[in-house]
Every structure is written in structure tokens, then in C-alpha cells.
Amino acid sequence: MEFSKNFYESILNGMLDLVRVIDIDGVVVFCNAKMKEEFGDQTGKKCYELFCKDSRCEDCIAIRSIREKTRFMKYAHYKDKTYYVISSPVCGQDGKVVGTVEVFRDITEQRKIEERLRRQNEILRRDLEFAKRLQQSLLPVIPRIEGYRITYTYKPCERLGGDFLDVINIDDKIVFYVADVAGHGLLASMVTIFVKQSIIKNAHTYINSSAQEIMKGVLLDFIEMNFPSEIYITVVLGILERQNGKVTMISAGHVTEPILVKANKKVKMFSMRGQPIASIDLEQGFEMKETILEKNDKLIFYSDGLIESKNKQGEMYGKKRLIKRILSIKNINTELLIRDVRNFVSDIDDDIAVLMVEKI
């Protein structure tokens, strides 16, 4: 089927993009209607005259397209506009390249949007970096506590994490906890700040009442804050009485069970029921458990990222592997536990917080 020159020109004139055809000498032999509307009729002029130049551009894609018989692309700027230009070779009936067809697409608005997004992303990056430093500054500096050693390791999987932990010294008692805010990123990290302040307030208020009163106070504070319904917190909290080594533990929906490692290497895990800290009071209450720390005993609190991280085969690290590692390492510490998880999964995709209280 043969088509006339007018047929092809009608197609090109109907395009929304700007189109021109250039011969092998760099002379414009055709401009479509959109090109004429934007720049005036360039027919008979050298291709580079469009941009008010006296000679070819150093990166002339028309020449490259003709010489290498393939398509080339570049960005071109004219006055206050930006164009994405594609130059494609045009062949005659004998298969030889006789010129090139260039398509100009106006991407000025797109570039403006991209620049606005770039600036917004830069502002967000700075905000996230500040939030990260703020969150890290809130991690506890463990005081020297006679008769006990408290250590922790915190590894967020992203720049900001939803896990958090703290140690609060109140008279002859030590309050310590590991919390997990649903999700990651900026919102989760900001909620961890709420967790810290609320637990500090309620611990000082109810330290002589019960761990349940502390957790109820945190729940009421959370409800009053009117957080989005998809945000919730799980917490495992302990109160250590320094004089006798008694630890009272309570859980607010925290799925991981505290692990007690006795000096003789016997292991006990504490399962506790309790509702998460959420936007409504489910009236499920918070179950408490107690234990006594004796010399060289270790009590470990941790977030679910420690045991639920998976390797490339989809296998979870799991509780059994955790217990095995705890028992096999002579001087176990929180850093070694997380290092073992990293070796197992290679790429941790959840926050991990581990806190250990040892009687010495």
C-alpha cells in the first residue's frame, strides 16, 4: 500500500508534540503545525538556528542519529522551557539514511514538579535526620547500679524505628521496658517519644501502686492523644526492686516473652496476656508475672524483630534458635544476639530492640 507525502504530513501535523525533519546537511525540510506554532516556520533554516546558534551543538543528536543509524535523546532548553528531544534516522527507498526526524516534547511543567518534589524531599530528608538524632538522644544512658548490670542494643531497620526502650531509676526501684509501635518511619518514631514521656510520668506516679496502674495510665494517655486508629503500641515492662532482686513484669500485647537465664543455664520464659496500647480500652487488662533475680541470672526483654526476621529461604530466626544461642554463648550480651540474627538473615527488615538485666 502506497501513501502520499500529504498523508504523512497530515499525521505529523495532527501530533501534539513538535516535529521537524532535517536532511543530512542539517537543513530543516519540514515542520509540523505544532512546531510552527511554537517556533515559527523553520523550513530552509539550519537545525541549530532554532536555538539562535551559529554552528551545530557539540552534542548534536541529529548528526549522531544519521551517522550511527539509531535513535538518540537529549534535553534542550529554550528561553523558559525544557524539551525532551528524540532524533531518529529516516531512510530512503534504497535503505540509505537521508535525514532525521526530531520530536520535541515540552516537559517544562514536569520538570517544575520534579524540582518541587526534589526540594520537598530534601526538606523531608533533613526532618528525618533531625528526628533520627532526636530519637537516638532519647535512648537511655544506663546509670551504674550497684549489684546489677543493665545493657541494651537498639537497631532500627530504617533511618527511623518504631521500637524503643528505656530504663528509669526511681528511688530503690528500676523500671525498664521494650516497646514496639506499629509501623516504621517518622510517625512511629514520634509515637516512641510519647511512649517515653508517658511511661516516665506514670512510673513516677504509680511506682508504689502496681505495674498495672502504670500501664493503665499509659493507655489513658494514648486514648487522650487521639492517635490514628491504625497506630498502636505493645509494651513489656519490668519493675526491679534492687534490695531483693524481685522483678514484676507486665505485658501490653507484646508478643515476645521475657527470657530468664539462670546461672546454671536453665531457661524460663514468661507468657503474659494483655491488650495493646490502642485508641480504645478493650478492658482486657494486663497480666503480671514475678521472678527473683539471683547472682549471675539474666533477664532479657526484646522486640519481635529479634525472632521474626527471616532469611532468604523464608525461615524465621525463631525462639528455639534464640534460646540455643543464649545457652551456647559463654558471655552472652545484647550485641551478640543481634549480630547472630544479622548473620542468619543478612538483611534485617524490622526494628530490633534488646534489653538485658543481670544480677552480678
mmCIF file of C-alpha atoms in Angstrom:
data_model
loop_
_atom_site.group_PDB
_atom_site.id
_atom_site.type_symbol
_atom_site.label_atom_id
_atom_site.label_comp_id
_atom_site.label_asym_id
_atom_site.label_seq_id
_atom_site.Cartn_x
_atom_site.Cartn_y
_atom_site.Cartn_z
ATOM 1 C CA MET A 1 0.000 0.000 0.000
ATOM 2 C CA GLU A 2 1.442 3.396 -1.003
ATOM 3 C CA PHE A 3 0.855 6.628 0.829
ATOM 4 C CA SER A 4 1.317 10.141 -0.432
ATOM 5 C CA LYS A 5 3.527 12.817 1.093
ATOM 6 C CA ASN A 6 0.387 14.699 2.107
ATOM 7 C CA PHE A 7 -0.780 11.663 4.043
ATOM 8 C CA TYR A 8 2.366 11.569 6.205
ATOM 9 C CA GLU A 9 2.318 15.323 6.672
ATOM 10 C CA SER A 10 -1.293 15.189 7.877
ATOM 11 C CA ILE A 11 -0.286 12.625 10.503
ATOM 12 C CA LEU A 12 2.628 14.738 11.717
ATOM 13 C CA ASN A 13 0.505 17.899 11.742
ATOM 14 C CA GLY A 14 -2.045 16.143 13.951
ATOM 15 C CA MET A 15 0.547 15.379 16.646
ATOM 16 C CA LEU A 16 0.621 17.332 19.916
ATOM 17 C CA ASP A 17 4.424 17.098 20.020
ATOM 18 C CA LEU A 18 6.632 19.414 17.989
ATOM 19 C CA VAL A 19 8.134 17.644 14.966
ATOM 20 C CA ARG A 20 10.695 18.643 12.355
ATOM 21 C CA VAL A 21 12.562 16.733 9.645
ATOM 22 C CA ILE A 22 16.238 17.508 8.944
ATOM 23 C CA ASP A 23 18.235 16.414 5.903
ATOM 24 C CA ILE A 24 21.822 15.109 6.017
ATOM 25 C CA ASP A 25 23.140 18.665 5.585
ATOM 26 C CA GLY A 26 21.383 19.827 8.733
ATOM 27 C CA VAL A 27 18.711 21.793 6.889
ATOM 28 C CA VAL A 28 15.124 21.686 8.162
ATOM 29 C CA VAL A 29 12.922 20.376 5.362
ATOM 30 C CA PHE A 30 9.641 20.070 7.256
ATOM 31 C CA CYS A 31 7.979 21.415 10.435
ATOM 32 C CA ASN A 32 4.631 20.222 11.648
ATOM 33 C CA ALA A 33 1.865 22.605 12.690
ATOM 34 C CA LYS A 34 2.734 22.434 16.382
ATOM 35 C CA MET A 35 6.402 23.270 15.703
ATOM 36 C CA LYS A 36 5.399 26.260 13.547
ATOM 37 C CA GLU A 37 3.000 27.444 16.244
ATOM 38 C CA GLU A 38 5.725 27.307 18.884
ATOM 39 C CA PHE A 39 8.821 28.486 16.963
ATOM 40 C CA GLY A 40 7.588 29.752 13.613
ATOM 41 C CA ASP A 41 8.326 28.037 10.296
ATOM 42 C CA GLN A 42 11.935 26.747 10.419
ATOM 43 C CA THR A 43 11.840 25.247 6.909
ATOM 44 C CA GLY A 44 15.031 26.008 4.935
ATOM 45 C CA LYS A 45 16.995 27.004 8.029
ATOM 46 C CA LYS A 46 19.845 25.141 9.662
ATOM 47 C CA CYS A 47 18.704 22.983 12.562
ATOM 48 C CA TYR A 48 20.837 24.851 15.100
ATOM 49 C CA GLU A 49 19.292 28.229 14.199
ATOM 50 C CA LEU A 50 16.271 27.205 16.268
ATOM 51 C CA PHE A 51 18.319 27.886 19.379
ATOM 52 C CA CYS A 52 19.961 31.047 17.981
ATOM 53 C CA LYS A 53 23.347 29.412 17.419
ATOM 54 C CA ASP A 54 25.890 29.913 14.632
ATOM 55 C CA SER A 55 27.025 26.296 14.411
ATOM 56 C CA ARG A 56 25.994 22.788 15.350
ATOM 57 C CA CYS A 57 25.648 21.851 19.008
ATOM 58 C CA GLU A 58 28.539 19.860 20.422
ATOM 59 C CA ASP A 59 26.128 17.061 21.314
ATOM 60 C CA CYS A 60 24.180 17.200 18.047
ATOM 61 C CA ILE A 61 21.914 14.173 18.163
ATOM 62 C CA ALA A 62 20.803 14.734 14.548
ATOM 63 C CA ILE A 63 24.348 14.055 13.289
ATOM 64 C CA ARG A 64 24.756 11.083 15.622
ATOM 65 C CA SER A 65 21.412 9.669 14.546
ATOM 66 C CA ILE A 66 22.335 9.951 10.853
ATOM 67 C CA ARG A 67 25.861 8.625 11.316
ATOM 68 C CA GLU A 68 25.068 5.710 13.633
ATOM 69 C CA LYS A 69 21.631 4.895 12.208
ATOM 70 C CA THR A 70 19.951 4.745 15.611
ATOM 71 C CA ARG A 71 17.834 6.857 17.896
ATOM 72 C CA PHE A 72 19.319 9.420 20.281
ATOM 73 C CA MET A 73 17.747 11.546 23.004
ATOM 74 C CA LYS A 74 18.637 14.690 24.954
ATOM 75 C CA TYR A 75 17.143 17.596 26.852
ATOM 76 C CA ALA A 76 17.046 21.012 25.202
ATOM 77 C CA HIS A 77 16.397 24.349 26.895
ATOM 78 C CA TYR A 78 14.949 27.345 25.093
ATOM 79 C CA LYS A 79 14.089 30.519 26.962
ATOM 80 C CA ASP A 80 11.952 29.379 29.922
ATOM 81 C CA LYS A 81 11.050 25.962 28.547
ATOM 82 C CA THR A 82 12.581 22.496 28.641
ATOM 83 C CA TYR A 83 12.113 19.923 25.875
ATOM 84 C CA TYR A 84 12.808 16.225 25.674
ATOM 85 C CA VAL A 85 14.126 15.690 22.139
ATOM 86 C CA ILE A 86 14.258 12.377 20.267
ATOM 87 C CA SER A 87 16.134 12.206 16.972
ATOM 88 C CA SER A 88 15.521 9.156 14.749
ATOM 89 C CA PRO A 89 17.111 8.349 11.362
ATOM 90 C CA VAL A 90 14.982 8.497 8.206
ATOM 91 C CA CYS A 91 15.859 6.119 5.345
ATOM 92 C CA GLY A 92 15.126 6.388 1.652
ATOM 93 C CA GLN A 93 13.824 3.592 -0.556
ATOM 94 C CA ASP A 94 17.357 2.303 -1.057
ATOM 95 C CA GLY A 95 17.821 1.952 2.725
ATOM 96 C CA LYS A 96 20.323 4.804 2.991
ATOM 97 C CA VAL A 97 19.835 7.423 5.693
ATOM 98 C CA VAL A 98 18.621 10.657 4.128
ATOM 99 C CA GLY A 99 17.983 12.652 7.267
ATOM 100 C CA THR A 100 16.453 12.541 10.704
ATOM 101 C CA VAL A 101 13.101 13.287 12.278
ATOM 102 C CA GLU A 102 13.161 15.116 15.595
ATOM 103 C CA VAL A 103 10.312 15.098 18.102
ATOM 104 C CA PHE A 104 10.246 17.812 20.789
ATOM 105 C CA ARG A 105 8.130 17.165 23.870
ATOM 106 C CA ASP A 106 7.539 20.074 26.242
ATOM 107 C CA ILE A 107 8.369 18.811 29.752
ATOM 108 C CA THR A 108 8.648 22.210 31.413
ATOM 109 C CA GLU A 109 5.804 21.634 33.875
ATOM 110 C CA GLN A 110 7.011 18.130 34.580
ATOM 111 C CA ARG A 111 10.473 19.474 35.417
ATOM 112 C CA LYS A 112 8.953 22.126 37.697
ATOM 113 C CA ILE A 113 7.012 19.425 39.526
ATOM 114 C CA GLU A 114 10.152 17.293 39.790
ATOM 115 C CA GLU A 115 12.080 20.248 41.212
ATOM 116 C CA ARG A 116 9.365 20.937 43.770
ATOM 117 C CA LEU A 117 9.379 17.279 44.753
ATOM 118 C CA ARG A 118 13.177 17.342 44.979
ATOM 119 C CA ARG A 119 13.052 20.338 47.313
ATOM 120 C CA GLN A 120 10.294 18.762 49.389
ATOM 121 C CA ASN A 121 12.234 15.504 49.594
ATOM 122 C CA GLU A 122 15.310 17.404 50.711
ATOM 123 C CA ILE A 123 13.306 19.118 53.448
ATOM 124 C CA LEU A 124 11.834 15.742 54.457
ATOM 125 C CA ARG A 125 15.306 14.173 54.467
ATOM 126 C CA ARG A 126 16.558 16.894 56.808
ATOM 127 C CA ASP A 127 13.483 16.484 59.019
ATOM 128 C CA LEU A 128 14.004 12.726 59.164
ATOM 129 C CA GLU A 129 17.670 13.184 60.012
ATOM 130 C CA PHE A 130 16.731 15.549 62.824
ATOM 131 C CA ALA A 131 14.054 13.125 64.067
ATOM 132 C CA LYS A 132 16.608 10.326 63.998
ATOM 133 C CA ARG A 133 19.046 12.322 66.113
ATOM 134 C CA LEU A 134 16.208 13.259 68.459
ATOM 135 C CA GLN A 135 15.113 9.651 68.853
ATOM 136 C CA GLN A 136 18.672 8.474 69.480
ATOM 137 C CA SER A 137 19.147 11.198 72.077
ATOM 138 C CA LEU A 138 16.185 9.760 73.979
ATOM 139 C CA LEU A 139 17.768 6.326 74.338
ATOM 140 C CA PRO A 140 18.806 5.762 77.934
ATOM 141 C CA VAL A 141 22.216 6.333 79.418
ATOM 142 C CA ILE A 142 22.334 3.461 81.889
ATOM 143 C CA PRO A 143 23.421 4.558 85.353
ATOM 144 C CA ARG A 144 25.792 2.422 87.423
ATOM 145 C CA ILE A 145 23.519 0.343 89.656
ATOM 146 C CA GLU A 146 25.169 -1.500 92.491
ATOM 147 C CA GLY A 147 24.679 -5.245 92.204
ATOM 148 C CA TYR A 148 23.240 -5.132 88.664
ATOM 149 C CA ARG A 149 24.334 -4.655 85.079
ATOM 150 C CA ILE A 150 21.818 -3.340 82.547
ATOM 151 C CA THR A 151 22.720 -3.288 78.851
ATOM 152 C CA TYR A 152 20.809 -2.828 75.617
ATOM 153 C CA THR A 153 21.186 -2.761 71.841
ATOM 154 C CA TYR A 154 18.815 -0.935 69.518
ATOM 155 C CA LYS A 155 18.909 -1.386 65.727
ATOM 156 C CA PRO A 156 16.245 0.321 63.608
ATOM 157 C CA CYS A 157 15.815 -1.261 60.166
ATOM 158 C CA GLU A 158 15.276 2.150 58.569
ATOM 159 C CA ARG A 159 16.545 5.625 59.350
ATOM 160 C CA LEU A 160 13.831 5.804 61.999
ATOM 161 C CA GLY A 161 12.393 2.985 64.054
ATOM 162 C CA GLY A 162 9.173 2.088 65.823
ATOM 163 C CA ASP A 163 10.882 0.089 68.582
ATOM 164 C CA PHE A 164 12.038 1.792 71.721
ATOM 165 C CA LEU A 165 13.361 1.008 75.188
ATOM 166 C CA ASP A 166 14.200 2.863 78.355
ATOM 167 C CA VAL A 167 15.490 2.437 81.896
ATOM 168 C CA ILE A 168 14.099 4.657 84.679
ATOM 169 C CA ASN A 169 15.704 4.866 88.110
ATOM 170 C CA ILE A 170 13.127 5.704 90.815
ATOM 171 C CA ASP A 171 14.342 5.550 94.407
ATOM 172 C CA ASP A 172 15.153 1.887 95.178
ATOM 173 C CA LYS A 173 13.421 0.573 92.049
ATOM 174 C CA ILE A 174 14.329 0.339 88.384
ATOM 175 C CA VAL A 175 11.636 0.494 85.711
ATOM 176 C CA PHE A 176 12.670 -0.881 82.315
ATOM 177 C CA TYR A 177 10.751 -1.737 79.171
ATOM 178 C CA VAL A 178 10.807 -2.555 75.472
ATOM 179 C CA ALA A 179 8.038 -1.055 73.313
ATOM 180 C CA ASP A 180 7.039 -1.611 69.699
ATOM 181 C CA VAL A 181 4.990 0.964 67.798
ATOM 182 C CA ALA A 182 3.126 -0.430 64.789
ATOM 183 C CA GLY A 183 4.977 0.570 61.625
ATOM 184 C CA HIS A 184 8.243 2.377 60.920
ATOM 185 C CA GLY A 185 9.331 5.823 59.831
ATOM 186 C CA LEU A 186 8.561 9.322 61.064
ATOM 187 C CA LEU A 187 5.128 8.732 62.634
ATOM 188 C CA ALA A 188 6.238 5.610 64.504
ATOM 189 C CA SER A 189 9.363 7.368 65.772
ATOM 190 C CA MET A 190 7.297 10.304 67.027
ATOM 191 C CA VAL A 191 4.993 7.940 68.913
ATOM 192 C CA THR A 192 8.048 6.455 70.666
ATOM 193 C CA ILE A 193 8.612 9.921 72.154
ATOM 194 C CA PHE A 194 5.067 9.775 73.555
ATOM 195 C CA VAL A 195 5.800 6.304 74.955
ATOM 196 C CA LYS A 196 8.876 7.517 76.786
ATOM 197 C CA GLN A 197 7.210 10.559 78.335
ATOM 198 C CA SER A 198 4.016 8.731 79.285
ATOM 199 C CA ILE A 199 5.808 5.813 80.946
ATOM 200 C CA ILE A 200 8.125 8.170 82.853
ATOM 201 C CA LYS A 201 5.115 10.148 84.133
ATOM 202 C CA ASN A 202 3.060 7.117 85.099
ATOM 203 C CA ALA A 203 6.005 5.225 86.573
ATOM 204 C CA HIS A 204 6.740 8.100 88.944
ATOM 205 C CA THR A 205 3.028 8.411 89.775
ATOM 206 C CA TYR A 206 2.238 4.723 90.352
ATOM 207 C CA ILE A 207 5.603 3.179 91.257
ATOM 208 C CA ASN A 208 4.307 2.348 94.758
ATOM 209 C CA SER A 209 0.940 1.110 93.494
ATOM 210 C CA SER A 210 1.374 -1.536 90.796
ATOM 211 C CA ALA A 211 2.671 -2.173 87.290
ATOM 212 C CA GLN A 212 -0.953 -2.449 86.193
ATOM 213 C CA GLU A 213 -1.657 1.120 87.262
ATOM 214 C CA ILE A 214 1.374 2.310 85.289
ATOM 215 C CA MET A 215 0.136 0.573 82.144
ATOM 216 C CA LYS A 216 -3.441 1.778 82.603
ATOM 217 C CA GLY A 217 -2.115 5.325 82.879
ATOM 218 C CA VAL A 218 -0.194 4.926 79.587
ATOM 219 C CA LEU A 219 -3.348 3.556 77.929
ATOM 220 C CA LEU A 220 -5.427 6.540 79.064
ATOM 221 C CA ASP A 221 -2.734 8.961 77.886
ATOM 222 C CA PHE A 222 -2.729 7.279 74.483
ATOM 223 C CA ILE A 223 -6.506 7.498 74.134
ATOM 224 C CA GLU A 224 -6.427 11.191 75.046
ATOM 225 C CA MET A 225 -3.808 11.858 72.356
ATOM 226 C CA ASN A 226 -6.323 10.733 69.690
ATOM 227 C CA PHE A 227 -3.730 8.980 67.525
ATOM 228 C CA PRO A 228 -4.857 7.479 64.173
ATOM 229 C CA SER A 229 -6.725 4.206 64.730
ATOM 230 C CA GLU A 230 -4.076 2.190 62.870
ATOM 231 C CA ILE A 231 -1.419 3.211 65.394
ATOM 232 C CA TYR A 232 -0.981 1.015 68.442
ATOM 233 C CA ILE A 233 1.818 0.107 70.841
ATOM 234 C CA THR A 234 2.886 -3.118 72.511
ATOM 235 C CA VAL A 235 4.981 -2.949 75.656
ATOM 236 C CA VAL A 236 6.694 -5.364 78.007
ATOM 237 C CA LEU A 237 7.679 -3.616 81.231
ATOM 238 C CA GLY A 238 9.522 -4.693 84.351
ATOM 239 C CA ILE A 239 9.986 -3.207 87.821
ATOM 240 C CA LEU A 240 13.135 -4.330 89.621
ATOM 241 C CA GLU A 241 13.401 -3.990 93.395
ATOM 242 C CA ARG A 242 17.122 -3.582 93.923
ATOM 243 C CA GLN A 243 17.238 -4.755 97.509
ATOM 244 C CA ASN A 244 15.796 -8.235 96.967
ATOM 245 C CA GLY A 245 16.104 -8.776 93.185
ATOM 246 C CA LYS A 246 12.350 -9.117 92.733
ATOM 247 C CA VAL A 247 11.101 -8.268 89.230
ATOM 248 C CA THR A 248 7.449 -7.645 88.462
ATOM 249 C CA MET A 249 6.679 -7.915 84.745
ATOM 250 C CA ILE A 250 3.648 -6.830 82.763
ATOM 251 C CA SER A 251 2.743 -7.029 79.070
ATOM 252 C CA ALA A 252 0.550 -4.800 76.923
ATOM 253 C CA GLY A 253 0.033 -7.030 73.902
ATOM 254 C CA HIS A 254 3.768 -7.675 73.475
ATOM 255 C CA VAL A 255 4.160 -10.965 71.593
ATOM 256 C CA THR A 256 7.677 -11.759 72.783
ATOM 257 C CA GLU A 257 8.143 -13.496 76.115
ATOM 258 C CA PRO A 258 10.779 -12.287 78.585
ATOM 259 C CA ILE A 259 13.552 -14.832 78.984
ATOM 260 C CA LEU A 260 15.162 -15.627 82.332
ATOM 261 C CA VAL A 261 18.549 -17.308 82.025
ATOM 262 C CA LYS A 262 19.619 -18.766 85.376
ATOM 263 C CA ALA A 263 23.227 -19.001 86.460
ATOM 264 C CA ASN A 264 23.029 -22.789 85.928
ATOM 265 C CA LYS A 265 21.904 -22.175 82.302
ATOM 266 C CA LYS A 266 18.306 -23.169 82.935
ATOM 267 C CA VAL A 267 15.895 -21.032 80.905
ATOM 268 C CA LYS A 268 12.394 -19.860 81.760
ATOM 269 C CA MET A 269 10.068 -17.851 79.526
ATOM 270 C CA PHE A 270 7.199 -15.730 80.823
ATOM 271 C CA SER A 271 3.992 -15.608 78.796
ATOM 272 C CA MET A 272 1.624 -12.799 79.754
ATOM 273 C CA ARG A 273 -1.726 -11.703 78.380
ATOM 274 C CA GLY A 274 -2.623 -8.080 77.949
ATOM 275 C CA GLN A 275 -4.237 -5.699 75.496
ATOM 276 C CA PRO A 276 -2.063 -3.412 73.362
ATOM 277 C CA ILE A 277 -1.992 0.323 73.948
ATOM 278 C CA ALA A 278 -4.569 1.367 71.358
ATOM 279 C CA SER A 279 -7.190 4.033 70.693
ATOM 280 C CA ILE A 280 -9.831 2.192 72.748
ATOM 281 C CA ASP A 281 -9.795 0.407 76.082
ATOM 282 C CA LEU A 282 -10.599 -3.221 75.306
ATOM 283 C CA GLU A 283 -10.974 -3.880 79.050
ATOM 284 C CA GLN A 284 -8.799 -6.976 78.801
ATOM 285 C CA GLY A 285 -6.434 -5.785 81.497
ATOM 286 C CA PHE A 286 -2.747 -6.556 81.827
ATOM 287 C CA GLU A 287 -1.379 -9.776 83.291
ATOM 288 C CA MET A 288 1.615 -9.641 85.637
ATOM 289 C CA LYS A 289 4.328 -12.195 86.418
ATOM 290 C CA GLU A 290 7.065 -12.141 89.050
ATOM 291 C CA THR A 291 10.539 -13.614 89.398
ATOM 292 C CA ILE A 292 13.577 -13.235 91.637
ATOM 293 C CA LEU A 293 16.962 -12.454 90.135
ATOM 294 C CA GLU A 294 19.805 -14.276 91.849
ATOM 295 C CA LYS A 295 23.524 -13.834 91.280
ATOM 296 C CA ASN A 296 24.518 -14.222 87.596
ATOM 297 C CA ASP A 297 20.889 -14.514 86.476
ATOM 298 C CA LYS A 298 19.978 -12.640 83.286
ATOM 299 C CA LEU A 299 16.536 -11.340 82.300
ATOM 300 C CA ILE A 300 16.107 -10.469 78.615
ATOM 301 C CA PHE A 301 13.386 -8.269 77.087
ATOM 302 C CA TYR A 302 13.249 -7.952 73.293
ATOM 303 C CA SER A 303 11.069 -6.889 70.365
ATOM 304 C CA ASP A 304 9.623 -9.282 67.795
ATOM 305 C CA GLY A 305 12.189 -8.287 65.164
ATOM 306 C CA LEU A 306 14.724 -10.446 67.030
ATOM 307 C CA ILE A 307 12.867 -13.716 66.428
ATOM 308 C CA GLU A 308 10.660 -12.957 63.403
ATOM 309 C CA SER A 309 13.421 -11.884 60.994
ATOM 310 C CA LYS A 310 13.607 -14.270 58.032
ATOM 311 C CA ASN A 311 16.451 -15.461 55.835
ATOM 312 C CA LYS A 312 16.305 -15.705 52.021
ATOM 313 C CA GLN A 313 14.660 -19.122 52.291
ATOM 314 C CA GLY A 314 11.803 -17.645 54.334
ATOM 315 C CA GLU A 315 12.911 -19.349 57.543
ATOM 316 C CA MET A 316 12.397 -17.343 60.741
ATOM 317 C CA TYR A 317 15.148 -16.957 63.286
ATOM 318 C CA GLY A 318 12.686 -18.132 65.913
ATOM 319 C CA LYS A 319 12.600 -18.716 69.671
ATOM 320 C CA LYS A 320 14.332 -22.098 69.582
ATOM 321 C CA ARG A 321 17.352 -20.696 67.751
ATOM 322 C CA LEU A 322 17.409 -17.721 70.137
ATOM 323 C CA ILE A 323 17.450 -19.961 73.216
ATOM 324 C CA LYS A 324 20.114 -22.157 71.666
ATOM 325 C CA ARG A 325 22.359 -19.171 71.019
ATOM 326 C CA ILE A 326 21.787 -17.796 74.507
ATOM 327 C CA LEU A 327 22.896 -21.098 76.013
ATOM 328 C CA SER A 328 25.845 -21.637 73.652
ATOM 329 C CA ILE A 329 27.499 -18.226 74.104
ATOM 330 C CA LYS A 330 29.504 -18.082 77.324
ATOM 331 C CA ASN A 331 29.225 -14.370 77.992
ATOM 332 C CA ILE A 332 26.005 -13.535 76.211
ATOM 333 C CA ASN A 333 25.169 -9.885 75.624
ATOM 334 C CA THR A 334 22.615 -7.928 73.615
ATOM 335 C CA GLU A 335 25.035 -7.005 70.827
ATOM 336 C CA LEU A 336 25.980 -10.648 70.239
ATOM 337 C CA LEU A 337 22.324 -11.637 69.994
ATOM 338 C CA ILE A 338 21.603 -9.071 67.273
ATOM 339 C CA ARG A 339 24.841 -9.912 65.472
ATOM 340 C CA ASP A 340 23.742 -13.549 65.314
ATOM 341 C CA VAL A 341 20.406 -12.524 63.814
ATOM 342 C CA ARG A 342 22.218 -10.396 61.203
ATOM 343 C CA ASN A 343 24.386 -13.356 60.259
ATOM 344 C CA PHE A 344 21.279 -15.514 59.878
ATOM 345 C CA VAL A 345 19.119 -13.184 57.783
ATOM 346 C CA SER A 346 21.764 -10.916 56.138
ATOM 347 C CA ASP A 347 19.136 -8.169 55.639
ATOM 348 C CA ILE A 348 17.050 -7.254 58.699
ATOM 349 C CA ASP A 349 13.657 -5.846 57.682
ATOM 350 C CA ASP A 350 12.318 -4.982 61.130
ATOM 351 C CA ASP A 351 13.465 -2.919 64.084
ATOM 352 C CA ILE A 352 15.184 -4.814 66.877
ATOM 353 C CA ALA A 353 15.492 -3.770 70.495
ATOM 354 C CA VAL A 354 17.052 -5.991 73.171
ATOM 355 C CA LEU A 355 17.493 -5.140 76.855
ATOM 356 C CA MET A 356 19.168 -7.342 79.466
ATOM 357 C CA VAL A 357 19.220 -7.052 83.243
ATOM 358 C CA GLU A 358 21.874 -9.135 85.009
ATOM 359 C CA LYS A 359 22.453 -9.548 88.721
ATOM 360 C CA ILE A 360 26.194 -9.551 89.442
#
